[in-house]
JSON list of C-alpha atoms in Angstrom, two decimals:
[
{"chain": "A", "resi": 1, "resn": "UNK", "atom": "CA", "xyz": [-0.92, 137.47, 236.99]},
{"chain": "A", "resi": 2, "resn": "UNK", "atom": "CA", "xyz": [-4.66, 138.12, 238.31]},
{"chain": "A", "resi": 3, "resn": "UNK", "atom": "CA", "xyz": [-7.24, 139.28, 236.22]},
{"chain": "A", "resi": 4, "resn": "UNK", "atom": "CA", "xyz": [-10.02, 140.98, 237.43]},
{"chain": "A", "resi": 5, "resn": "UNK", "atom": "CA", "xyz": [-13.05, 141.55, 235.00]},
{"chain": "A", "resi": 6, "resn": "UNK", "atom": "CA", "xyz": [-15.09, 144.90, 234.62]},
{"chain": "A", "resi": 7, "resn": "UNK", "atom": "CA", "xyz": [-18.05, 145.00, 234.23]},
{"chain": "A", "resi": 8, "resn": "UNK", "atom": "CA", "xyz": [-19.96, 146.74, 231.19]},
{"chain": "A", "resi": 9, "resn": "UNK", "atom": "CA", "xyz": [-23.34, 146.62, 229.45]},
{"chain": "A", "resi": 10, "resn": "UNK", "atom": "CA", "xyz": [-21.24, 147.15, 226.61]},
{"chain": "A", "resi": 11, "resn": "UNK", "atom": "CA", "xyz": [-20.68, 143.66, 224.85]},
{"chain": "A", "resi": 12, "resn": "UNK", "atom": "CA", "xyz": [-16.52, 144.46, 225.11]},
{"chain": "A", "resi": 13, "resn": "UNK", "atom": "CA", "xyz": [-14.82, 142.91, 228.20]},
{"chain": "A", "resi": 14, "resn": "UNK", "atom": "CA", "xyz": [-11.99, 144.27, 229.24]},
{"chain": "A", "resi": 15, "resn": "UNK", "atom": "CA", "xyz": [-9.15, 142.82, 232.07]},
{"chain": "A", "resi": 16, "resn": "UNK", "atom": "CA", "xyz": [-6.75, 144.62, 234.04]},
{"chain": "A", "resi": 17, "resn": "UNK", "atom": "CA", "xyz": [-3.57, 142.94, 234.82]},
{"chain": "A", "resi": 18, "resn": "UNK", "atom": "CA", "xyz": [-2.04, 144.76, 237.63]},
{"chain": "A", "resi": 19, "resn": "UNK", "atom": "CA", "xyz": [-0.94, 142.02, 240.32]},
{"chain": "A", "resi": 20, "resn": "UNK", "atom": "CA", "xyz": [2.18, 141.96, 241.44]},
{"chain": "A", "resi": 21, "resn": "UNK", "atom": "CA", "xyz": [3.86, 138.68, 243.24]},
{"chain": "A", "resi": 22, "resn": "UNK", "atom": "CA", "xyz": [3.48, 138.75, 246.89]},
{"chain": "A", "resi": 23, "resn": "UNK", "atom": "CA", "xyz": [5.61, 141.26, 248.38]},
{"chain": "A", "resi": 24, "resn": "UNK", "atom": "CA", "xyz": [6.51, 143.02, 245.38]},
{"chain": "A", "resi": 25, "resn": "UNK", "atom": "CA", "xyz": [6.41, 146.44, 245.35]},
{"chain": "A", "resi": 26, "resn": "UNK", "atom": "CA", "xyz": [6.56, 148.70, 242.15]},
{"chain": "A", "resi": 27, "resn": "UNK", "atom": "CA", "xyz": [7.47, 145.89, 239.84]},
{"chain": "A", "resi": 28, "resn": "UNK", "atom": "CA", "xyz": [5.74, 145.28, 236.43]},
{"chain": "A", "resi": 29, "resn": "UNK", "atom": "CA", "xyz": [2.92, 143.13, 235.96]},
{"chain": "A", "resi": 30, "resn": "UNK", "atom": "CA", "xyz": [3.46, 142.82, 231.87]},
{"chain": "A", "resi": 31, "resn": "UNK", "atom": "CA", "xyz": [7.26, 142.62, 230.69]},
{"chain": "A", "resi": 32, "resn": "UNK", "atom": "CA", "xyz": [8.20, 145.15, 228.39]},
{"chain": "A", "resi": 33, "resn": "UNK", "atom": "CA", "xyz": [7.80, 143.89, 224.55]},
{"chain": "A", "resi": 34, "resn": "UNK", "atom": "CA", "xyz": [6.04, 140.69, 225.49]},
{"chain": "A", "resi": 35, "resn": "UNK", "atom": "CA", "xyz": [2.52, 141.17, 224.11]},
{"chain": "A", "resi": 36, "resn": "UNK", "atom": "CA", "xyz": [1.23, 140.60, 220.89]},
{"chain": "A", "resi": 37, "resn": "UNK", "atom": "CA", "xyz": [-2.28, 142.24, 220.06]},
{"chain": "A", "resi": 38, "resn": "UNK", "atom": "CA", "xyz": [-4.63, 140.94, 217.41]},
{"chain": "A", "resi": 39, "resn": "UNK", "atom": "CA", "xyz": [-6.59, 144.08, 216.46]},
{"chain": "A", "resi": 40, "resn": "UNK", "atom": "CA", "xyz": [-9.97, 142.31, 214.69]},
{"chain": "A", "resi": 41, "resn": "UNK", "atom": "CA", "xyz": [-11.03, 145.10, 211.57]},
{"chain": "A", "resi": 42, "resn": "UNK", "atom": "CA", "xyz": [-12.37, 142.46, 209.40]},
{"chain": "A", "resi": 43, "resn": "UNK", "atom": "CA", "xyz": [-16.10, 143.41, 209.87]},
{"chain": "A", "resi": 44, "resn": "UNK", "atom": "CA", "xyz": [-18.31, 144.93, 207.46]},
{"chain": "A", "resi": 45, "resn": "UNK", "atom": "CA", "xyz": [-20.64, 146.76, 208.98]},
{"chain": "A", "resi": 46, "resn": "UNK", "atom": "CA", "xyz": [-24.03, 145.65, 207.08]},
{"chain": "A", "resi": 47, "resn": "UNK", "atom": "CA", "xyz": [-26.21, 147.10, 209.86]},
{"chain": "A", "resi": 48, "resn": "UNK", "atom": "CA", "xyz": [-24.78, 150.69, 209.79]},
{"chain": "A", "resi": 49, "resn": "UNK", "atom": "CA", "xyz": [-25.39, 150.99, 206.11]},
{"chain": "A", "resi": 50, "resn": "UNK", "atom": "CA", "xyz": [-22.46, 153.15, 205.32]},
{"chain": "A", "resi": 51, "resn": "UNK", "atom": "CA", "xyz": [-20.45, 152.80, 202.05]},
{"chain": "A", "resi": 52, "resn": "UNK", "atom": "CA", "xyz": [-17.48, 151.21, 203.78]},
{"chain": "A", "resi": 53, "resn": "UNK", "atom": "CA", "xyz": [-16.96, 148.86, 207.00]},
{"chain": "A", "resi": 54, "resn": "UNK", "atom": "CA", "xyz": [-17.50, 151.68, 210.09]},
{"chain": "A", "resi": 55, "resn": "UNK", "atom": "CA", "xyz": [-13.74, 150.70, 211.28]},
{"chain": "A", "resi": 56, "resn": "UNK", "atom": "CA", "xyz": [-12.43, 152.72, 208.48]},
{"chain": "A", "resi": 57, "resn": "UNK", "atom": "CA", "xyz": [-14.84, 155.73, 208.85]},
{"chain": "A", "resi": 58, "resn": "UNK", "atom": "CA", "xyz": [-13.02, 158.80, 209.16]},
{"chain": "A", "resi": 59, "resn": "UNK", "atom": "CA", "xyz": [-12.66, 160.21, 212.55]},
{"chain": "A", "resi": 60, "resn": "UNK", "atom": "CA", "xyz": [-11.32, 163.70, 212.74]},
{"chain": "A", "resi": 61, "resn": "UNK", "atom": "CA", "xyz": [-9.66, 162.68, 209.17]},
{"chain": "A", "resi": 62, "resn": "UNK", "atom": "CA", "xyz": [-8.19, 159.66, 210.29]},
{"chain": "A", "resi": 63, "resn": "UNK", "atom": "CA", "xyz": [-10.04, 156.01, 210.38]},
{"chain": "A", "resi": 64, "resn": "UNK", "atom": "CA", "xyz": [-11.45, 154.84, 213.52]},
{"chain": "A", "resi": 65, "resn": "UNK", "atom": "CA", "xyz": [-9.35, 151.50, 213.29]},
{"chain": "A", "resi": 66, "resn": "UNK", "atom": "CA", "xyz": [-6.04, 153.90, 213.70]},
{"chain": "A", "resi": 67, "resn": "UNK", "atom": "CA", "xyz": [-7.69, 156.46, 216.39]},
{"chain": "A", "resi": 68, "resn": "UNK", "atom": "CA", "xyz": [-9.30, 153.37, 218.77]},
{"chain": "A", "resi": 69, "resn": "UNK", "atom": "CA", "xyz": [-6.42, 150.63, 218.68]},
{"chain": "A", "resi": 70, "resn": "UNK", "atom": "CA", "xyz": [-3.09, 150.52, 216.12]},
{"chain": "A", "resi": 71, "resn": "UNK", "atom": "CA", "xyz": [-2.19, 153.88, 217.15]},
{"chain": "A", "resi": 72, "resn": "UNK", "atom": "CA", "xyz": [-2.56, 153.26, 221.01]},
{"chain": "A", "resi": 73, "resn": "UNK", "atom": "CA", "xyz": [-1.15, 149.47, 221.18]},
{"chain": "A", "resi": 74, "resn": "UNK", "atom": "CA", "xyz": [1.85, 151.03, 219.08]},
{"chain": "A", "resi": 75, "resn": "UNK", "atom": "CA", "xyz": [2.34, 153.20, 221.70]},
{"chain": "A", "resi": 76, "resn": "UNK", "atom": "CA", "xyz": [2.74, 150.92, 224.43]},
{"chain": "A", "resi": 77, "resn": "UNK", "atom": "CA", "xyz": [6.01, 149.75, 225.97]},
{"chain": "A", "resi": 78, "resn": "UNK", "atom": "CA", "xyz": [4.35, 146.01, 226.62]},
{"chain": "A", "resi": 79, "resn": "UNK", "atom": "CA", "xyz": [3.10, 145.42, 222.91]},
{"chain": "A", "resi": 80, "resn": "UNK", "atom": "CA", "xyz": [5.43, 143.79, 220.90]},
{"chain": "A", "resi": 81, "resn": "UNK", "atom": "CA", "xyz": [3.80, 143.39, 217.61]},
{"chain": "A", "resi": 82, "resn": "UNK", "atom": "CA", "xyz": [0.36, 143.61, 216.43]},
{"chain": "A", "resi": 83, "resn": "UNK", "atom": "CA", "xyz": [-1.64, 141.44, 213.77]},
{"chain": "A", "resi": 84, "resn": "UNK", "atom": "CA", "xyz": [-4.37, 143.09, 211.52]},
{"chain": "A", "resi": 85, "resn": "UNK", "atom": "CA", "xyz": [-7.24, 140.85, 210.53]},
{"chain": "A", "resi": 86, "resn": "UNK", "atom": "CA", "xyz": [-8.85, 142.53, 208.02]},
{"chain": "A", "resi": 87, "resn": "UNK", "atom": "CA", "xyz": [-9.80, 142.44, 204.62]},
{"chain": "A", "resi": 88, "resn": "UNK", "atom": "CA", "xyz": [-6.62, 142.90, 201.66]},
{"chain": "A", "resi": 89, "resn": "UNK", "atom": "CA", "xyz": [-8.68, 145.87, 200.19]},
{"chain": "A", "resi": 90, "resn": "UNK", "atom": "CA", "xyz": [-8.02, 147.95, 203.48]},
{"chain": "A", "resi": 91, "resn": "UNK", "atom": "CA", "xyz": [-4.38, 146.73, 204.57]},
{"chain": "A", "resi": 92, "resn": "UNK", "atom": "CA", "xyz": [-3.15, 149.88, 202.75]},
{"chain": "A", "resi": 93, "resn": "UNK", "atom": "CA", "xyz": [-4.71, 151.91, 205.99]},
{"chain": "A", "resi": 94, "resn": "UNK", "atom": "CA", "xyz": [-2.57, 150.62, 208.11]},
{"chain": "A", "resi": 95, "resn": "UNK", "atom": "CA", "xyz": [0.32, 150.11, 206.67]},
{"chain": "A", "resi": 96, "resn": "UNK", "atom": "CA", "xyz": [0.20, 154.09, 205.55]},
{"chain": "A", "resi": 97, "resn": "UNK", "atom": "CA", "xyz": [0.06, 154.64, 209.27]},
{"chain": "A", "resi": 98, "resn": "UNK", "atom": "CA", "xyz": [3.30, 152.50, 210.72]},
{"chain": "A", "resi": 99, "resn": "UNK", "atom": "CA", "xyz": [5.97, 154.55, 209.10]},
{"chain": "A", "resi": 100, "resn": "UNK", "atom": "CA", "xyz": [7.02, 155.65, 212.20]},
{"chain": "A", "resi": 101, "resn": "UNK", "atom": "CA", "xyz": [6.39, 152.51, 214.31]},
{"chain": "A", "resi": 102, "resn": "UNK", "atom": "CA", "xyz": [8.81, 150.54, 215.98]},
{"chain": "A", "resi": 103, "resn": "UNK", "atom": "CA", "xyz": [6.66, 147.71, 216.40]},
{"chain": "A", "resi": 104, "resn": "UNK", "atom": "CA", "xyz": [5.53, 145.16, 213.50]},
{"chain": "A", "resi": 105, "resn": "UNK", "atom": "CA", "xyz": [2.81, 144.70, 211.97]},
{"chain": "A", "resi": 106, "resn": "UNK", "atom": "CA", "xyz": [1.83, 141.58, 209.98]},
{"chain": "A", "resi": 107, "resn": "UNK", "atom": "CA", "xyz": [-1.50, 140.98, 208.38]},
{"chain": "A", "resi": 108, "resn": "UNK", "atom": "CA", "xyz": [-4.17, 137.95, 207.94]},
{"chain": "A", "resi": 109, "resn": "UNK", "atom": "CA", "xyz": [-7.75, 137.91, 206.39]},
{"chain": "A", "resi": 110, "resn": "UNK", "atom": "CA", "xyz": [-10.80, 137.88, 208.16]},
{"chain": "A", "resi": 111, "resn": "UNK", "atom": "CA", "xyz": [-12.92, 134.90, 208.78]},
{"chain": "A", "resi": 112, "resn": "UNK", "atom": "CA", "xyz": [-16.84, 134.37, 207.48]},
{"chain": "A", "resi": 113, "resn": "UNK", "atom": "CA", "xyz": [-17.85, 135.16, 211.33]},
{"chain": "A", "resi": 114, "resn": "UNK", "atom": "CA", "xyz": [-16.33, 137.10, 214.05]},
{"chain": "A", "resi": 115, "resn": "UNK", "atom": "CA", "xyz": [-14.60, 134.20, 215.34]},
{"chain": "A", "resi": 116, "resn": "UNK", "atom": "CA", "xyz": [-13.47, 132.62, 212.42]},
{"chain": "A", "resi": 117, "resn": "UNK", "atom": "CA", "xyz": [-11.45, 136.32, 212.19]},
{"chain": "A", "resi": 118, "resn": "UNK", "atom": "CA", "xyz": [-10.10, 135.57, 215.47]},
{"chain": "A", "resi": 119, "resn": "UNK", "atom": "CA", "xyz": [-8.79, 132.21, 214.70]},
{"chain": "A", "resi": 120, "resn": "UNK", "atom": "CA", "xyz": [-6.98, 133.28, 211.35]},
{"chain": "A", "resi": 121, "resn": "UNK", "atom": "CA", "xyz": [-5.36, 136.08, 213.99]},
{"chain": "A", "resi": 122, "resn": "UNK", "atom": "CA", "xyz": [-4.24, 133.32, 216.55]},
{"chain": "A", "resi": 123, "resn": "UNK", "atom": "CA", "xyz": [-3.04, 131.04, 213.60]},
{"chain": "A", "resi": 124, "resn": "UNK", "atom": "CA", "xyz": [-0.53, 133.84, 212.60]},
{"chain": "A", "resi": 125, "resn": "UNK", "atom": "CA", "xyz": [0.71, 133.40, 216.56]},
{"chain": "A", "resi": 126, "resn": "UNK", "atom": "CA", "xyz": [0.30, 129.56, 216.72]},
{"chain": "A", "resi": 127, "resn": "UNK", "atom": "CA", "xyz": [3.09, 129.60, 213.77]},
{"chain": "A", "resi": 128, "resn": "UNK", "atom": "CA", "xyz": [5.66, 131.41, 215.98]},
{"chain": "A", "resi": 129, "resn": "UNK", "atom": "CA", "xyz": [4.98, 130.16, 219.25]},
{"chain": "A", "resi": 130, "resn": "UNK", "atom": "CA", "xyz": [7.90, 128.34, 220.98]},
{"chain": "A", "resi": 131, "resn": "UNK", "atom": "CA", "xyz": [6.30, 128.34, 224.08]},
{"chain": "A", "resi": 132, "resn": "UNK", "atom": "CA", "xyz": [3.36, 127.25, 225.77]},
{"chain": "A", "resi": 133, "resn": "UNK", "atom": "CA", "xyz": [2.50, 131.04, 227.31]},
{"chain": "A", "resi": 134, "resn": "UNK", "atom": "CA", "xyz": [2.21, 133.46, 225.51]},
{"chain": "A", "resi": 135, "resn": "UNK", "atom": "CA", "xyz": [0.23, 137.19, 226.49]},
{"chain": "A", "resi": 136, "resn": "UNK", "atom": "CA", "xyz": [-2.41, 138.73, 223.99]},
{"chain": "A", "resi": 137, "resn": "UNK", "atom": "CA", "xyz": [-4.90, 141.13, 223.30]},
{"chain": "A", "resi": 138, "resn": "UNK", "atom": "CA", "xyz": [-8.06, 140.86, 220.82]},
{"chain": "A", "resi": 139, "resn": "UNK", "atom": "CA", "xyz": [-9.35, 144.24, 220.22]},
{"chain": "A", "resi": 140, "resn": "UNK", "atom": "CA", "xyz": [-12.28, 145.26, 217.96]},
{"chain": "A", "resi": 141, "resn": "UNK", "atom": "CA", "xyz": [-11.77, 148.63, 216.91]},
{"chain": "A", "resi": 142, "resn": "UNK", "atom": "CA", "xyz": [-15.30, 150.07, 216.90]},
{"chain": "A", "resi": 143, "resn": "UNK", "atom": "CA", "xyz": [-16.00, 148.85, 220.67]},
{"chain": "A", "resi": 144, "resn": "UNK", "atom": "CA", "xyz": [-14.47, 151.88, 222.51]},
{"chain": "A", "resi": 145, "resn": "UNK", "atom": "CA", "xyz": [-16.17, 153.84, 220.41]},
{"chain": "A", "resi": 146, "resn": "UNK", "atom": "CA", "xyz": [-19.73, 152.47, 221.15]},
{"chain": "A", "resi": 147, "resn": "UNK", "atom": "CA", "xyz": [-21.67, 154.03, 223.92]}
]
């Protein structure tokens, strides 16, 4: 499908995948269930100086992690599982929150840099993958938050 880029000044990117073969009218551009989403909460947040990584701040009561991403992938007809990177010490946020989930949820540990987090996400896919495509989403938690 076509991917246009938007543009931000944030350091996020974000693509839209919205085209349709030519012709097609009202069809879906991602197949129900056929997404898997690597949600990145690994970080830990030296530079804001709080006594835990900011992805796990409370918002409204709840963590940001849950508010920004596993709550709104989980709700999407496309997504068909989602992979938390982050550290053991936290998994027990997330897993409190997928009670009522249809979706799974498996879990990896974060890397020593950004990156290395996102390869230990993609090796959890790499294992399953039977075929050569395959549609995903990396998603760092605090980014929609940050203006």
């Amino acid at each position: 499908c076509g991917v246009a880029q938007r543009r931000s000044t944030r350091r996020s990117h974000s693509a839209i995948c919205g085209a349709e073969p030519d012709g097609a009218q009202g069809g879906e551009a991602v197949k129900e269930r056929s997404v898997s989403v690597i949600l990145l909460s690994g970080g830990q947040g030296k530079r804001m100086g709080a006594n835990m990584p900011k992805q796990y701040l409370p918002l409204l009561g709840v963590p940001i992690a849950l508010h920004s991403s596993l709550r709104t992938f989980c709700g999407m007809k496309e997504v068909k599982e989602v992979v938390v990177v982050c550290d053991p010490s936290y998994k027990n946020v997330f897993e409190g929150s997928v009670e009522n989930l249809q979706i799974p949820i498996k879990f990896t540990t974060p890397g020593k840099e950004r990156q290395d987090s996102v390869f230990n996400g993609l090796q959890v896919k790499l294992m399953e993958i039977q075929s050569l495509f395959v549609s995903m989403i990396l998603q760092d938690p605090w980014y929609p938050l940050k203006m």
